[in-house]
Structures are given as C-alpha cells and as structure tokens.
Coordinates of C-alpha atoms (C1' of nucleotides) in Angstrom, one line a residue:
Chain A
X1 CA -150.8 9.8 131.1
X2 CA -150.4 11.7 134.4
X3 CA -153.0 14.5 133.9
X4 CA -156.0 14.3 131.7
X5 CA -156.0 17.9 130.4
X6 CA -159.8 16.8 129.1
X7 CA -161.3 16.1 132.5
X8 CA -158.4 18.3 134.3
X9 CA -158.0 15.6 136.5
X10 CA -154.6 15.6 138.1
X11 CA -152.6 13.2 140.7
X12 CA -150.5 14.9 143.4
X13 CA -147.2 15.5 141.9
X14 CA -149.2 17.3 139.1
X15 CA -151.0 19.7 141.2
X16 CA -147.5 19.7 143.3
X17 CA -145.9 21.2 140.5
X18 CA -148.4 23.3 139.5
X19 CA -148.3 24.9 142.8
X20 CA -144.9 24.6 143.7
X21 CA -145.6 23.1 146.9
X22 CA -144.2 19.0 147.4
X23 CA -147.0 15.9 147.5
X24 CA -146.4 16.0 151.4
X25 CA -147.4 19.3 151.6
X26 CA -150.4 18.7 150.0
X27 CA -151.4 15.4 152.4
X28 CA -150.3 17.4 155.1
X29 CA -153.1 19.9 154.0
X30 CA -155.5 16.9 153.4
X31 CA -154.6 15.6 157.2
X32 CA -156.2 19.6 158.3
X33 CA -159.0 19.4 156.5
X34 CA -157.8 22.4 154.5
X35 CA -157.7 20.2 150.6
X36 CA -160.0 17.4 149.9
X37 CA -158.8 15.2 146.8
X38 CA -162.1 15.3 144.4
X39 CA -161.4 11.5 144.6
X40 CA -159.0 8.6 144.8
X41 CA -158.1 6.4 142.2
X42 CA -159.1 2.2 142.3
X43 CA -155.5 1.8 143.4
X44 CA -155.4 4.8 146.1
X45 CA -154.1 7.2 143.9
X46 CA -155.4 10.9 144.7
X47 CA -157.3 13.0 142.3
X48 CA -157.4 16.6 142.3
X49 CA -159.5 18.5 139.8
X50 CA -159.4 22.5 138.7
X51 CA -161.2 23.6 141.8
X52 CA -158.9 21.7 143.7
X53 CA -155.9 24.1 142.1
X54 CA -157.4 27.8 142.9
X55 CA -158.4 26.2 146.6
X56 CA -154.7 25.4 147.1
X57 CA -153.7 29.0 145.2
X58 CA -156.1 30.6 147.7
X59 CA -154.2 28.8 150.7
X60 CA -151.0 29.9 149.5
X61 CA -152.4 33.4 149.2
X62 CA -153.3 33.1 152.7
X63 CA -151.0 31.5 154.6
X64 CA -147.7 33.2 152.7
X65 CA -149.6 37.2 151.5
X66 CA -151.0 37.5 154.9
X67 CA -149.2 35.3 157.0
X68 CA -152.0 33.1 158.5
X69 CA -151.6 29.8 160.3
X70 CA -152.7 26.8 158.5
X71 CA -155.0 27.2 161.8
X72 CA -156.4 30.1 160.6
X73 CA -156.2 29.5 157.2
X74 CA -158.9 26.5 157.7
X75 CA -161.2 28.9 159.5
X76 CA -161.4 31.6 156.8
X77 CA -161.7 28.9 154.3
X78 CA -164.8 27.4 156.5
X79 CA -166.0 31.1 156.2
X80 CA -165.8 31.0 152.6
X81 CA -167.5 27.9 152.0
X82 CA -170.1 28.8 154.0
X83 CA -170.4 32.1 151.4
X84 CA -170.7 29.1 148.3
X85 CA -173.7 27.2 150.6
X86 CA -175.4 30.4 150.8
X87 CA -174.8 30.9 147.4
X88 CA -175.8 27.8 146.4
X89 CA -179.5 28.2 148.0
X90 CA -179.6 31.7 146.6
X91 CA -179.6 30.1 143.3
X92 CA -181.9 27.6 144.3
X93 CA -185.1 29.4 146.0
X94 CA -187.3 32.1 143.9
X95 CA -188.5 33.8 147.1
X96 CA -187.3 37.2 147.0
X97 CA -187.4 37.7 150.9
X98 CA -185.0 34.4 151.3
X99 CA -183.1 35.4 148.6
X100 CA -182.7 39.3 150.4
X101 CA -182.0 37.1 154.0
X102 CA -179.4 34.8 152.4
X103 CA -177.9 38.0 150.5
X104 CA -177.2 40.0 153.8
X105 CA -175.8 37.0 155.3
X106 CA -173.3 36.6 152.4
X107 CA -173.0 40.9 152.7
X108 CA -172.3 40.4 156.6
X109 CA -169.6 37.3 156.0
X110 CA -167.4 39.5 153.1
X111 CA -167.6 42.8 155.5
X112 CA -166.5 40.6 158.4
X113 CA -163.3 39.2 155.8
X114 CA -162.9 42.8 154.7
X115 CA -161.9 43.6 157.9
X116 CA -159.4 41.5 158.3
X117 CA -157.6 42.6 155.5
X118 CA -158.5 46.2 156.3
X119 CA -156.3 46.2 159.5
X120 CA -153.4 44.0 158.2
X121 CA -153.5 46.8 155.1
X122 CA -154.0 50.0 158.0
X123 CA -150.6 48.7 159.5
X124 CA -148.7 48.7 156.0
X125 CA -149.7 51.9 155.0
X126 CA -148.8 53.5 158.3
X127 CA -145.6 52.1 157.4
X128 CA -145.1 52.8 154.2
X129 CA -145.6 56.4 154.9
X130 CA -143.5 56.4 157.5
X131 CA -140.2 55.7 155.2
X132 CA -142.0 57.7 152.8
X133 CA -141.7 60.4 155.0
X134 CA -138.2 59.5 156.2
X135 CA -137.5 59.3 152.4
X136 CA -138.5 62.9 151.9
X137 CA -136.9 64.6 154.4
X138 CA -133.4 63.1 153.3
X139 CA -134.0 63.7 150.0
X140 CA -134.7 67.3 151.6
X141 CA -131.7 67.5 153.3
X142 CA -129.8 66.4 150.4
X143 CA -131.0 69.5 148.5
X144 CA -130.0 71.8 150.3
X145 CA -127.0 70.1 150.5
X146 CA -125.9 69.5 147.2
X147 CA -127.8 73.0 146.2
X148 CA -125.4 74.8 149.0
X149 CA -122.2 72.9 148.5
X150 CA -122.3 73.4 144.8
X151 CA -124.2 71.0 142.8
X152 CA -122.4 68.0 141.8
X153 CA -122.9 65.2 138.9
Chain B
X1 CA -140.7 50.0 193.6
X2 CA -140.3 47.8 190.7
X3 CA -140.8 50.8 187.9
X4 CA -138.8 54.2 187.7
X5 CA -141.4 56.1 186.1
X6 CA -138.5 59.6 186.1
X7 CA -135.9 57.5 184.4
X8 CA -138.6 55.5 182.8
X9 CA -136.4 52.3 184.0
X10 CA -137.9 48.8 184.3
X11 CA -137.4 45.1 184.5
X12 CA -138.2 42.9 182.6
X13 CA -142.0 41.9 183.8
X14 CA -143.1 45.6 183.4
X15 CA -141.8 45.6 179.8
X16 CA -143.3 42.6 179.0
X17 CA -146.2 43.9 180.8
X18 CA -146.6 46.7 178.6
X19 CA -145.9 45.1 175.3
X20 CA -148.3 41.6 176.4
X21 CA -145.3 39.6 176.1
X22 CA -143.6 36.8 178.5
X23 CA -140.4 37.9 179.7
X24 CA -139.5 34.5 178.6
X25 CA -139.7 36.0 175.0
X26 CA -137.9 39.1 176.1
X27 CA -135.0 37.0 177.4
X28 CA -135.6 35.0 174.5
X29 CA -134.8 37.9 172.2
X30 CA -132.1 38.9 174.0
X31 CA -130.4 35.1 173.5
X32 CA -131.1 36.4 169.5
X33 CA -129.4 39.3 169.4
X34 CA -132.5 41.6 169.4
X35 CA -132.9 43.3 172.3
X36 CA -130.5 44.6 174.2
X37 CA -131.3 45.4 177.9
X38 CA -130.2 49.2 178.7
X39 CA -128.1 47.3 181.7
X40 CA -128.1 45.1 184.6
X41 CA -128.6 45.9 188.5
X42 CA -126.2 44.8 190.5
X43 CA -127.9 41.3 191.5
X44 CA -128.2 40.8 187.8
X45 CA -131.9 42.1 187.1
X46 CA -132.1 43.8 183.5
X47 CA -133.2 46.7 183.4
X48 CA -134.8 48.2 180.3
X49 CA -135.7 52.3 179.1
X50 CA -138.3 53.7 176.9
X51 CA -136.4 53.0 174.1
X52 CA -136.5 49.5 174.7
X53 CA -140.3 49.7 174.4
X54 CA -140.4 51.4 171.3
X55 CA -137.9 48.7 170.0
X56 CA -139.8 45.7 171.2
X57 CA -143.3 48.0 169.7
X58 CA -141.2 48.1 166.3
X59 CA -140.1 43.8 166.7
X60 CA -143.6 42.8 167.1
X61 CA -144.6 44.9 164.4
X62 CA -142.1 43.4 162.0
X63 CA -143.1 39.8 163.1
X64 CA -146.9 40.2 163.4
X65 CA -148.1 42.7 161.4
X66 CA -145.5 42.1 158.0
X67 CA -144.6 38.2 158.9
X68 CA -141.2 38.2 158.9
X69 CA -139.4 35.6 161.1
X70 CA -137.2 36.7 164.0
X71 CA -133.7 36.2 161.8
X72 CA -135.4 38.6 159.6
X73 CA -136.5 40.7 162.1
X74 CA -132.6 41.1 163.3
X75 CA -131.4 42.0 159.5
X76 CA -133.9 44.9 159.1
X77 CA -133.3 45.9 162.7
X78 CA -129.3 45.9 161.6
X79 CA -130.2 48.0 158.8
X80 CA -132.1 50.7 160.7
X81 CA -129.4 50.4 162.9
X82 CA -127.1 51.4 160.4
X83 CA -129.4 54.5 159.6
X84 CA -128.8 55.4 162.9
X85 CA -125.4 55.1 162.8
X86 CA -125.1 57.2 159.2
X87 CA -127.4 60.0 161.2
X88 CA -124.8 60.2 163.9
X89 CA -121.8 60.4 160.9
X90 CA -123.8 63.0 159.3
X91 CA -124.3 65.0 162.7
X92 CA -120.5 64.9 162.8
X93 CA -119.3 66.0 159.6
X94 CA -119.3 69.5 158.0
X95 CA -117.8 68.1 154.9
X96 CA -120.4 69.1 152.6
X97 CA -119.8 66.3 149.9
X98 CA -119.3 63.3 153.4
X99 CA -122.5 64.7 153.9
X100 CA -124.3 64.0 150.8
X101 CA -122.4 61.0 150.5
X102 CA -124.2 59.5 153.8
X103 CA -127.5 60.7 152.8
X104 CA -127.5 58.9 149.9
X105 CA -126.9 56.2 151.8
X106 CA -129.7 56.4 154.2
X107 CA -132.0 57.1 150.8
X108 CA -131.1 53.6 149.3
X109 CA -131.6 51.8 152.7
X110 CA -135.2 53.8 153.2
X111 CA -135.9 52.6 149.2
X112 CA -135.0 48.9 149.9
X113 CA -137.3 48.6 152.9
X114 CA -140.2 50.5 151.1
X115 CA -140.1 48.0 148.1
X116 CA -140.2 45.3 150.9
X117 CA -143.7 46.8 152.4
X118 CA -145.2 47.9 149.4
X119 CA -144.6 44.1 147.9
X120 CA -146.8 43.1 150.6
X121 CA -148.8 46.2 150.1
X122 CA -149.6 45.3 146.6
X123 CA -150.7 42.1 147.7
X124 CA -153.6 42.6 150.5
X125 CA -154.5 45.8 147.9
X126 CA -156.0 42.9 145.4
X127 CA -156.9 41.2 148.1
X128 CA -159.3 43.9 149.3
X129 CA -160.3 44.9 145.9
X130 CA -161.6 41.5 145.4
X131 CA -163.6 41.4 148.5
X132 CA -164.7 45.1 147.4
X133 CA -165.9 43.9 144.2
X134 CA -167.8 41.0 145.4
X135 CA -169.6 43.3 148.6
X136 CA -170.5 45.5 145.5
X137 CA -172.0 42.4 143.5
X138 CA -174.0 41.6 146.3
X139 CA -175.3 44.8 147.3
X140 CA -176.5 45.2 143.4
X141 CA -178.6 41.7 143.5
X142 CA -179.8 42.8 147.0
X143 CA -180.8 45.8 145.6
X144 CA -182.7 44.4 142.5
X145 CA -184.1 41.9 144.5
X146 CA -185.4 44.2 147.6
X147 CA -186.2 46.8 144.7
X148 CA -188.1 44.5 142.2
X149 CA -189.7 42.3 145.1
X150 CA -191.1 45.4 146.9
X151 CA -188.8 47.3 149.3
X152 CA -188.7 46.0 153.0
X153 CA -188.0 48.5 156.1
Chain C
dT1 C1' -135.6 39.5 209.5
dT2 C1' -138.4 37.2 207.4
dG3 C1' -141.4 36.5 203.8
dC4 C1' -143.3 36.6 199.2
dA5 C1' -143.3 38.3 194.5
dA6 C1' -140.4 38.6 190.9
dA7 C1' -135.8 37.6 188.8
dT8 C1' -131.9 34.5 187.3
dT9 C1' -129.9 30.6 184.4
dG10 C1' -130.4 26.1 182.5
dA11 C1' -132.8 22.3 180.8
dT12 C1' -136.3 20.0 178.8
dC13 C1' -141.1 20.2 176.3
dT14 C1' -144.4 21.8 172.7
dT15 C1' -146.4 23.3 168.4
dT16 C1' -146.3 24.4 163.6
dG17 C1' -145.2 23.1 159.0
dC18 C1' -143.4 20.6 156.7
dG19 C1' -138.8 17.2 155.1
dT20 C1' -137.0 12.7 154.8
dC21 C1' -136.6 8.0 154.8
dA22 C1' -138.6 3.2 154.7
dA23 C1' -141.2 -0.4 152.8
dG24 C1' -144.0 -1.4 149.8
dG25 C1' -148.2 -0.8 145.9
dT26 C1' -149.8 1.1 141.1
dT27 C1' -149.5 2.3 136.3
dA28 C1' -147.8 3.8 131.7
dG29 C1' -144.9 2.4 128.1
dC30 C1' -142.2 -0.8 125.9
Chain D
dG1 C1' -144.9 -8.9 131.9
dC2 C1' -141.1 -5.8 133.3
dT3 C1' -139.3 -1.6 134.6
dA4 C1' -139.1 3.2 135.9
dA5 C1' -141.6 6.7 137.7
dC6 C1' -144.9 7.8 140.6
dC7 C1' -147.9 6.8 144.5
dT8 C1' -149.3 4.9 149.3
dT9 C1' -149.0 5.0 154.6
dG10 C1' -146.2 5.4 158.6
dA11 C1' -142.6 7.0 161.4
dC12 C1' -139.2 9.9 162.7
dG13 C1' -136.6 14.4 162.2
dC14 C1' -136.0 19.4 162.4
dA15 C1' -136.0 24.5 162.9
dA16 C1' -138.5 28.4 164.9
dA17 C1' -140.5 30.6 168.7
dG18 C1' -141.4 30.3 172.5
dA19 C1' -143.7 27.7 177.3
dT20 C1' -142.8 25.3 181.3
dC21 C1' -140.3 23.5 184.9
dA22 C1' -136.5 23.5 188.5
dA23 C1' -133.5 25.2 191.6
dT24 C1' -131.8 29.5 193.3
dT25 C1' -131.4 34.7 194.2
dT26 C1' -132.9 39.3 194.7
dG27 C1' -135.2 42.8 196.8
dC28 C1' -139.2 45.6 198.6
dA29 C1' -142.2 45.5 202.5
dA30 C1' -144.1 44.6 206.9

DNA sequence: TTGCAAATTGATCTTTGCGTCAAGGTTAGC
DNA sequence: GCTAACCTTGACGCAAAGATCAATTTGCAA
C-alpha cells in the first residue's frame, strides 16, 4: 500500500500525481525550502501528509496564477507561516491586549499580501477594459454597417 | 545630440532608458522577432520612434504583468498586428459587406484575447476574495476582543 | 583631431526550473 | 525470497531570458 488513506500519508509519486507535478519537482521544492516532507520513512522514503497537498496547491497557485518565482514564492510562503505562528499564540494567550497586538500584526501581514494581488489585479482590469472597449466600438461600427448596408443573416 | 525630441527619434540607450531595460534586451528582442527598430543610421545605430516605446510599454506588459513568455509575447503581438492590418483593409474598402466581413474579424480576435485576461482575471479575483475574507475575520475578533476587553485609543 | 561615451556584432556565461539518466536501495505482493 | 514498481542521491542537460565580456566603430564635443 502506497498511500494510507487513514493517516493520509502519502510517498512522492502519490502526492506527484495528485498535483500533477513529477517527484523531481517536488525534491526540487524540498532543496528551496519551499516543501518539507512531514517525515521520511526507516528506509528514506518521503512522507507527505494532507497539509503537505494544499502547501504544494498553494505553490502552484502562486508560481503558475500569478507568475512568481520559486524565489518569491518562498518569501510569501515565509509571510504566511509567520500569519499561522501568530495565530498559533493567539490561540494560546487569554490576554486580550496580546491577543489585540498579535491580531493587528496578522491585519498588517494580509493588507501587505492584499496588495500584491491588488496591483497584479489593477493591471488586468485596465486591460480587460481596454478590449472591452475596442470590442464595443467594432461592434459599433458593425451596426451601423450592417444597419446601413441592409441587414444581412 | 543623442535624442530627436521633434521626430521623437532615439537609439537604442535612450529607449532602454525610458522603458528600464538593457539595450542588450532590446537587441535581444530584436534577434526574436519583436521589435523592430524604425531604421538604422548610416554607421549602423538603430534608431527607434515613439511607437517603438509604446510597443516595448505593451511587451513588458504582456511578460510582467500577465506572465507570458517572450514566444508568447510574439503570437499575441502577431495577432494585434493582424488587427492592424484588418483596420487598414477596412479603411480601404467601401464594400459594405468587405467591411462587415473584417469587423467580424477584428471582434473574434478582441474575444480570444479577453478570454485569455479574464482567465487570469478570474484567478487573482478568488485570490483576493480570500485575502478579503480572512482581513474581515480578523477585524471581527479584533473587534470583539478590543470591544469585550475594554476599547483601547 | 583627438578623445570619450555610446554603439556594433559575436561569443561565452548565468540563473531558473525543472528533465533525464545512472547506479543502486526499499517494499508490497506472490 | 524474488520480482516489479517505486524510491534514493548525484550528476549532467536544457531552454528561456537575458548579462557580460571582447574587440571594434561611430559620432558629438572640445
């Protein structure tokens, strides 16, 4: 048995498939520092678990939906786990003005990510409504057209 | 005088001055196929016009901002090249049906290249809606928690 | 006219993101 | 306990997108 659906532990040809990436793309991620194996196997085997899957899907997001480098990729991802620390001691103090602190750090990291995205997004739409607008004034053009030279179809 | 402001004529180190390229990149581009120098002085300078600028402006666009890779960058460039080309057709003709002809012909290229950006579009949408929804998860516990625990400031 | 910045072509170098062997070690099933 | 399928590390290869020489030329400027 390959993959333990139980445990949902998985070696790398599973997760491999799962993703649609090869092994060597995945111990080429390992080599980064981008994808930890949750552990290796007595014989050397690696051993990836559920987490281990949406860290990968979120790589993919990154690297192919927004066209990061692996580079940056690791840096965001460093962001992001730093968001889960703070989370973590959120869950673990009771004192509301640590808990306020840790929540405006975690409100200051997601604004600073927002961003990002924001700009990449700004450029799209600017395109987008550029053919939009190219798209109307054809279509325009091809009214009056087809409504002056007798409308055919 | 290395820069023509009247006839808005330049070589190649003003160019890539504007656009914060190398000119190795611009001769780079050239070598693809991408950019076309408007012509050459006599001892074999290029020489390049405003719409060289707005070309190179519309290249990096395609390659930074939507990730496509400079063979891809030449295809969409071929195809708005094309439009250009249809324009100049349709300038030409009276023929009222020629004419609706081509401008049904520019509206299918304008709709294949606005599925293209609004692909990615959709993307870095749910990308932002996530971060949205998480900003507005945190700003709810900060609230409760600055709320319940006495408000600060 | 000489001098220096900027240009030319050509060649080789680098980085990123993997692909592709090579030579073996591990493990599930029979 | 054997075999086939899968895994390991290590090394080299490759395409894209330039960067970096190197050896000359060009051309404005004093």
């Amino acid at each position: 048995m390959s993959h333990n659906i139980a445990t949902g532990e998985m070696r790398i040809g599973d997760l491999a498939r799962r993703a649609e990436v090869t092994p060597r793309t995945l111990r080429y991620y390992e080599s980064l520092g981008l994808l930890q194996p949750a552990a290796r196997r007595s014989g050397g085997f690696r051993l990836y678990d559920e987490a281990a899957v949406r860290r990968l899907a979120r790589i993919r997001q990154l690297k192919e939906l927004l066209g990061f480098s692996l580079d940056e990729v690791r840096e965001i991802l460093r962001s992001e786990d730093a968001v889960q620390e703070i989370r973590a001691r959120y869950l673990g103090t009771e004192d509301a003005g640590v808990r306020a602190q840790l929540l405006r750090q975690a409100l200051e990291r997601a604004g600073a990510q927002r961003e990002l995205v924001r700009r990449k997004l700004a450029g799209l739409q600017a395109m987008d409504d550029e053919i939009a607008e190219r798209q109307a004034r054809i279509r325009q053009l091809l009214q009056q057209s087809t409504g002056a030279g007798g409308r055919q179809e």
